[in-house]
PDB file of C-alpha atoms in Angstrom:
ATOM      1  CA  MET A   1       0.000   0.000   0.000  1.00  0.00           C
ATOM      2  CA  ASP A   2       1.274   3.497  -0.697  1.00  0.00           C
ATOM      3  CA  ILE A   3       1.297   6.169   2.018  1.00  0.00           C
ATOM      4  CA  LEU A   4      -1.411   8.367   0.442  1.00  0.00           C
ATOM      5  CA  THR A   5      -3.788   5.408   0.169  1.00  0.00           C
ATOM      6  CA  PHE A   6      -3.034   4.581   3.818  1.00  0.00           C
ATOM      7  CA  PHE A   7      -4.108   8.052   4.960  1.00  0.00           C
ATOM      8  CA  THR A   8      -7.281   8.043   2.864  1.00  0.00           C
ATOM      9  CA  SER A   9      -8.431   4.511   3.786  1.00  0.00           C
ATOM     10  CA  ALA A  10     -10.408   3.479   6.859  1.00  0.00           C
ATOM     11  CA  PRO A  11      -9.665   3.601   9.732  1.00  0.00           C
ATOM     12  CA  ASN A  12      -7.020   6.272   9.002  1.00  0.00           C
ATOM     13  CA  VAL A  13      -9.173   8.600   6.918  1.00  0.00           C
ATOM     14  CA  LEU A  14      -7.924  12.120   6.351  1.00  0.00           C
ATOM     15  CA  ASP A  15      -9.450  14.428   3.766  1.00  0.00           C
ATOM     16  CA  ARG A  16      -7.606  14.302   0.442  1.00  0.00           C
ATOM     17  CA  GLU A  17      -5.864  17.679   0.847  1.00  0.00           C
ATOM     18  CA  ALA A  18      -4.590  16.986   4.381  1.00  0.00           C
ATOM     19  CA  ALA A  19      -3.639  13.436   3.398  1.00  0.00           C
ATOM     20  CA  ARG A  20      -1.610  14.627   0.407  1.00  0.00           C
ATOM     21  CA  ALA A  21       0.368  17.149   2.498  1.00  0.00           C
ATOM     22  CA  PHE A  22       0.820  14.655   5.344  1.00  0.00           C
ATOM     23  CA  ALA A  23       1.963  11.849   3.022  1.00  0.00           C
ATOM     24  CA  ALA A  24       4.599  14.128   1.477  1.00  0.00           C
ATOM     25  CA  ALA A  25       6.230  14.567   4.905  1.00  0.00           C
ATOM     26  CA  TRP A  26       6.996  10.841   5.291  1.00  0.00           C
ATOM     27  CA  SER A  27       9.912   8.963   3.736  1.00  0.00           C
ATOM     28  CA  VAL A  28       9.292   5.396   2.570  1.00  0.00           C
ATOM     29  CA  LYS A  29      11.875   2.638   2.412  1.00  0.00           C
ATOM     30  CA  SER A  30      12.111  -1.133   2.093  1.00  0.00           C
ATOM     31  CA  VAL A  31      13.398  -2.999   5.141  1.00  0.00           C
ATOM     32  CA  GLU A  32      14.531  -6.615   4.931  1.00  0.00           C
ATOM     33  CA  LYS A  33      13.423  -9.356   7.274  1.00  0.00           C
ATOM     34  CA  GLY A  34      15.689  -9.539  10.331  1.00  0.00           C
ATOM     35  CA  ARG A  35      16.542  -5.813  10.359  1.00  0.00           C
ATOM     36  CA  ARG A  36      15.582  -3.485  13.177  1.00  0.00           C
ATOM     37  CA  ILE A  37      13.926  -0.121  12.720  1.00  0.00           C
ATOM     38  CA  ALA A  38      14.509   0.717  16.405  1.00  0.00           C
ATOM     39  CA  ALA A  39      16.823  -0.772  19.024  1.00  0.00           C
ATOM     40  CA  GLN A  40      16.197  -0.879  22.758  1.00  0.00           C
ATOM     41  CA  GLY A  41      18.494   1.540  24.576  1.00  0.00           C
ATOM     42  CA  GLU A  42      19.389   3.458  21.405  1.00  0.00           C
ATOM     43  CA  PRO A  43      18.279   6.968  20.358  1.00  0.00           C
ATOM     44  CA  ASP A  44      14.946   6.898  18.513  1.00  0.00           C
ATOM     45  CA  HIS A  45      13.173   9.986  17.212  1.00  0.00           C
ATOM     46  CA  LEU A  46      11.138   8.341  14.456  1.00  0.00           C
ATOM     47  CA  GLU A  47       7.515   7.459  13.875  1.00  0.00           C
ATOM     48  CA  HIS A  48       6.891   4.327  11.804  1.00  0.00           C
ATOM     49  CA  ILE A  49       4.074   3.049   9.613  1.00  0.00           C
ATOM     50  CA  ILE A  50       4.271  -0.481   8.240  1.00  0.00           C
ATOM     51  CA  LEU A  51       2.670  -0.166   4.806  1.00  0.00           C
ATOM     52  CA  ASP A  52       3.362  -3.795   3.927  1.00  0.00           C
ATOM     53  CA  GLY A  53       5.093  -6.581   5.831  1.00  0.00           C
ATOM     54  CA  ARG A  54       5.323  -7.359   9.535  1.00  0.00           C
ATOM     55  CA  ALA A  55       7.292  -6.336  12.606  1.00  0.00           C
ATOM     56  CA  THR A  56       7.315  -7.030  16.326  1.00  0.00           C
ATOM     57  CA  SER A  57       8.227  -4.880  19.305  1.00  0.00           C
ATOM     58  CA  GLN A  58      10.245  -6.674  21.939  1.00  0.00           C
ATOM     59  CA  ILE A  59      11.847  -5.818  25.275  1.00  0.00           C
ATOM     60  CA  SER A  60      15.009  -7.650  26.335  1.00  0.00           C
ATOM     61  CA  ASP A  61      16.327  -8.149  29.856  1.00  0.00           C
ATOM     62  CA  PRO A  62      20.053  -7.856  30.704  1.00  0.00           C
ATOM     63  CA  GLU A  63      20.543 -11.572  29.896  1.00  0.00           C
ATOM     64  CA  GLY A  64      19.132 -11.062  26.404  1.00  0.00           C
ATOM     65  CA  ARG A  65      15.775 -12.801  26.967  1.00  0.00           C
ATOM     66  CA  ALA A  66      13.177 -11.008  24.860  1.00  0.00           C
ATOM     67  CA  VAL A  67       9.465 -10.553  25.499  1.00  0.00           C
ATOM     68  CA  CYS A  68       7.186  -9.646  22.598  1.00  0.00           C
ATOM     69  CA  VAL A  69       5.014  -6.662  23.579  1.00  0.00           C
ATOM     70  CA  SER A  70       3.294  -5.857  20.280  1.00  0.00           C
ATOM     71  CA  PHE A  71       2.743  -6.920  16.695  1.00  0.00           C
ATOM     72  CA  SER A  72       2.569  -4.766  13.567  1.00  0.00           C
ATOM     73  CA  ALA A  73       1.029  -6.319  10.455  1.00  0.00           C
ATOM     74  CA  GLY A  74       0.836  -3.843   7.592  1.00  0.00           C
ATOM     75  CA  PRO A  75      -0.801  -1.627   6.839  1.00  0.00           C
ATOM     76  CA  CYS A  76      -0.669  -0.186  10.371  1.00  0.00           C
ATOM     77  CA  VAL A  77       0.937   2.434  12.577  1.00  0.00           C
ATOM     78  CA  VAL A  78       3.668   1.162  14.907  1.00  0.00           C
ATOM     79  CA  THR A  79       3.306   2.221  18.548  1.00  0.00           C
ATOM     80  CA  PRO A  80       3.823   6.007  18.557  1.00  0.00           C
ATOM     81  CA  ASN A  81       7.236   7.302  19.618  1.00  0.00           C
ATOM     82  CA  VAL A  82       5.879   8.992  22.750  1.00  0.00           C
ATOM     83  CA  ALA A  83       4.597   5.609  24.009  1.00  0.00           C
ATOM     84  CA  ARG A  84       7.768   3.598  23.283  1.00  0.00           C
ATOM     85  CA  THR A  85      10.606   5.977  24.207  1.00  0.00           C
ATOM     86  CA  ARG A  86      11.828   7.890  27.229  1.00  0.00           C
ATOM     87  CA  SER A  87      14.013  10.974  26.816  1.00  0.00           C
ATOM     88  CA  GLY A  88      14.584  10.073  23.149  1.00  0.00           C
ATOM     89  CA  THR A  89      15.754   6.522  23.912  1.00  0.00           C
ATOM     90  CA  SER A  90      13.858   3.489  22.666  1.00  0.00           C
ATOM     91  CA  LEU A  91      12.389   1.203  25.328  1.00  0.00           C
ATOM     92  CA  VAL A  92      11.837  -1.540  22.731  1.00  0.00           C
ATOM     93  CA  SER A  93      13.478  -3.122  19.728  1.00  0.00           C
ATOM     94  CA  ILE A  94      11.307  -3.183  16.625  1.00  0.00           C
ATOM     95  CA  GLU A  95      12.327  -6.076  14.396  1.00  0.00           C
ATOM     96  CA  VAL A  96      11.026  -6.659  10.897  1.00  0.00           C
ATOM     97  CA  VAL A  97       9.910 -10.310  10.687  1.00  0.00           C
ATOM     98  CA  ALA A  98       8.781 -10.232   7.030  1.00  0.00           C
ATOM     99  CA  ASP A  99      10.225  -7.900   4.371  1.00  0.00           C
ATOM    100  CA  ALA A 100       8.467  -4.582   4.889  1.00  0.00           C
ATOM    101  CA  LEU A 101       7.703  -1.272   3.279  1.00  0.00           C
ATOM    102  CA  VAL A 102       8.089   1.280   6.084  1.00  0.00           C
ATOM    103  CA  ALA A 103       7.145   4.961   6.157  1.00  0.00           C
ATOM    104  CA  GLN A 104       9.081   7.070   8.661  1.00  0.00           C
ATOM    105  CA  MET A 105       8.952  10.610  10.001  1.00  0.00           C
ATOM    106  CA  ASP A 106      10.832  12.437  12.747  1.00  0.00           C
ATOM    107  CA  SER A 107       8.494  12.639  15.745  1.00  0.00           C
ATOM    108  CA  ARG A 108       9.301  16.343  16.184  1.00  0.00           C
ATOM    109  CA  VAL A 109       8.066  17.001  12.640  1.00  0.00           C
ATOM    110  CA  LEU A 110       4.849  15.158  13.460  1.00  0.00           C
ATOM    111  CA  THR A 111       4.405  17.326  16.564  1.00  0.00           C
ATOM    112  CA  GLU A 112       4.847  20.469  14.448  1.00  0.00           C
ATOM    113  CA  LEU A 113       2.300  19.212  11.906  1.00  0.00           C
ATOM    114  CA  MET A 114      -0.140  18.412  14.723  1.00  0.00           C
ATOM    115  CA  LEU A 115       0.143  21.998  15.967  1.00  0.00           C
ATOM    116  CA  THR A 116      -0.625  23.479  12.553  1.00  0.00           C
ATOM    117  CA  SER A 117      -3.221  21.013  11.225  1.00  0.00           C
ATOM    118  CA  GLU A 118      -6.342  19.995  13.106  1.00  0.00           C
ATOM    119  CA  PRO A 119      -7.010  16.910  10.895  1.00  0.00           C
ATOM    120  CA  ILE A 120      -3.459  15.628  11.477  1.00  0.00           C
ATOM    121  CA  ARG A 121      -3.739  16.364  15.217  1.00  0.00           C
ATOM    122  CA  GLU A 122      -7.014  14.418  15.405  1.00  0.00           C
ATOM    123  CA  TRP A 123      -5.510  11.541  13.403  1.00  0.00           C
ATOM    124  CA  ALA A 124      -2.416  11.319  15.630  1.00  0.00           C
ATOM    125  CA  ASN A 125      -4.405  11.622  18.862  1.00  0.00           C
ATOM    126  CA  GLY A 126      -6.738   8.872  17.629  1.00  0.00           C
ATOM    127  CA  ILE A 127      -3.764   6.587  16.954  1.00  0.00           C
ATOM    128  CA  LEU A 128      -2.376   7.256  20.438  1.00  0.00           C
ATOM    129  CA  GLN A 129      -5.765   6.560  22.068  1.00  0.00           C
ATOM    130  CA  GLN A 130      -6.035   3.252  20.179  1.00  0.00           C
ATOM    131  CA  GLU A 131      -2.540   2.277  21.322  1.00  0.00           C
ATOM    132  CA  LEU A 132      -3.244   3.091  24.961  1.00  0.00           C
ATOM    133  CA  ALA A 133      -6.480   1.075  24.844  1.00  0.00           C
ATOM    134  CA  SER A 134      -4.643  -1.858  23.255  1.00  0.00           C
ATOM    135  CA  LYS A 135      -1.936  -1.807  25.933  1.00  0.00           C
ATOM    136  CA  ALA A 136      -4.557  -1.660  28.703  1.00  0.00           C
ATOM    137  CA  ASP A 137      -6.441  -4.601  27.141  1.00  0.00           C
ATOM    138  CA  ARG A 138      -3.248  -6.692  27.034  1.00  0.00           C
ATOM    139  CA  GLU A 139      -2.422  -5.793  30.637  1.00  0.00           C
ATOM    140  CA  TRP A 140      -5.921  -6.888  31.670  1.00  0.00           C
ATOM    141  CA  CYS A 141      -5.552 -10.138  29.711  1.00  0.00           C
ATOM    142  CA  LEU A 142      -2.233 -10.996  31.376  1.00  0.00           C
ATOM    143  CA  SER A 143      -3.570 -10.143  34.834  1.00  0.00           C
ATOM    144  CA  ALA A 144      -7.048 -11.662  34.706  1.00  0.00           C
ATOM    145  CA  LEU A 145      -7.011 -14.645  32.344  1.00  0.00           C
ATOM    146  CA  GLY A 146      -5.557 -18.142  32.359  1.00  0.00           C
ATOM    147  CA  GLY A 147      -3.742 -19.677  29.392  1.00  0.00           C
ATOM    148  CA  ALA A 148      -6.732 -20.932  27.381  1.00  0.00           C
ATOM    149  CA  ASP A 149      -8.623 -17.685  27.892  1.00  0.00           C
ATOM    150  CA  ARG A 150      -5.545 -15.645  26.920  1.00  0.00           C
ATOM    151  CA  LEU A 151      -5.348 -17.567  23.651  1.00  0.00           C
ATOM    152  CA  ALA A 152      -9.071 -16.995  23.037  1.00  0.00           C
ATOM    153  CA  TRP A 153      -8.624 -13.285  23.762  1.00  0.00           C
ATOM    154  CA  PHE A 154      -5.654 -13.113  21.374  1.00  0.00           C
ATOM    155  CA  ARG A 155      -7.620 -14.763  18.581  1.00  0.00           C
ATOM    156  CA  LYS A 156     -10.506 -12.358  19.067  1.00  0.00           C
ATOM    157  CA  GLU A 157      -8.327  -9.237  19.214  1.00  0.00           C
ATOM    158  CA  PHE A 158      -5.844 -10.283  16.507  1.00  0.00           C
ATOM    159  CA  PRO A 159      -7.705 -12.699  14.208  1.00  0.00           C
ATOM    160  CA  ARG A 160      -4.987 -12.815  11.500  1.00  0.00           C
ATOM    161  CA  HIS A 161      -1.907 -12.882  13.699  1.00  0.00           C
ATOM    162  CA  GLU A 162      -1.796 -16.584  14.571  1.00  0.00           C
ATOM    163  CA  ASN A 163      -1.011 -17.289  10.915  1.00  0.00           C
ATOM    164  CA  LEU A 164       1.301 -14.285  10.467  1.00  0.00           C
ATOM    165  CA  PHE A 165       3.674 -14.481  13.432  1.00  0.00           C
ATOM    166  CA  GLY A 166       5.818 -17.224  14.956  1.00  0.00           C
ATOM    167  CA  HIS A 167       4.170 -19.119  17.768  1.00  0.00           C
ATOM    168  CA  TYR A 168       7.141 -18.430  20.064  1.00  0.00           C
ATOM    169  CA  LEU A 169       6.352 -14.688  19.650  1.00  0.00           C
ATOM    170  CA  ILE A 170       2.667 -15.238  20.372  1.00  0.00           C
ATOM    171  CA  ALA A 171       3.537 -17.310  23.459  1.00  0.00           C
ATOM    172  CA  SER A 172       5.830 -14.539  24.691  1.00  0.00           C
ATOM    173  CA  PHE A 173       3.147 -11.905  24.066  1.00  0.00           C
ATOM    174  CA  LEU A 174       0.628 -13.988  26.042  1.00  0.00           C
ATOM    175  CA  GLY A 175       3.028 -14.615  28.918  1.00  0.00           C
ATOM    176  CA  VAL A 176       3.156 -18.398  28.440  1.00  0.00           C
ATOM    177  CA  THR A 177       5.891 -20.742  27.282  1.00  0.00           C
ATOM    178  CA  PRO A 178       5.923 -22.046  23.709  1.00  0.00           C
ATOM    179  CA  VAL A 179       5.274 -25.528  25.133  1.00  0.00           C
ATOM    180  CA  THR A 180       2.186 -24.283  26.982  1.00  0.00           C
ATOM    181  CA  LEU A 181       0.894 -22.586  23.832  1.00  0.00           C
ATOM    182  CA  SER A 182       1.445 -25.795  21.875  1.00  0.00           C
ATOM    183  CA  ARG A 183      -0.472 -27.777  24.526  1.00  0.00           C
ATOM    184  CA  LEU A 184      -3.355 -25.293  24.489  1.00  0.00           C
ATOM    185  CA  ARG A 185      -3.595 -25.523  20.712  1.00  0.00           C
ATOM    186  CA  GLY A 186      -3.315 -29.345  20.864  1.00  0.00           C
ATOM    187  CA  ALA A 187      -6.079 -29.577  23.477  1.00  0.00           C
ATOM    188  CA  GLU A 188      -8.339 -27.558  21.174  1.00  0.00           C
ATOM    189  CA  ARG A 189      -7.618 -29.867  18.258  1.00  0.00           C
ATOM    190  CA  ASN A 190      -8.368 -32.910  20.420  1.00  0.00           C
ATOM    191  CA  MET A 191     -11.699 -31.418  21.516  1.00  0.00           C
ATOM    192  CA  VAL A 192     -12.663 -30.769  17.888  1.00  0.00           C
ATOM    193  CA  ASN A 193     -11.750 -34.324  16.867  1.00  0.00           C
ATOM    194  CA  GLU A 194     -13.775 -35.949  19.657  1.00  0.00           C
TER     195      GLU A 194
END
């Protein structure tokens, strides 16, 4: 998908004039599978839109163990910079897991555009509200649900993702081991076959 189409398609609809000006402010590049568009602990002043392809956001502990905290399956906006950085430093690593077409913009430029354009401000605030709601939903899921219910929640919230992302990433996102996820999926298959 091209960037102008992204801004004029639901749910990201901007009027044609605002969309054209906004699209011109983004740079678009191809990013190969296995590359990072942000690295935990490194400076990060960019906003990202995955126009095509897939990426994950992960947090690593000092021993290098990573936890998947979000998925991006294009076309979509990656978690806004303000929600994934502190003092200009990335709190997450964003890894491309399938060759991607990525649009990028300096977050300071986006802030300036938000100040001068009400449609862009409303668009950006809407994206941030969606992200905050998504993070709260995941937090609730991890706190309130057991393994089988977490998997059911995941399938409801992200109906395409089970076929798009590695099961080890999904297990990490759901706070279970890959073995537990495999058992949950196997138990479902056994119930269907009975």
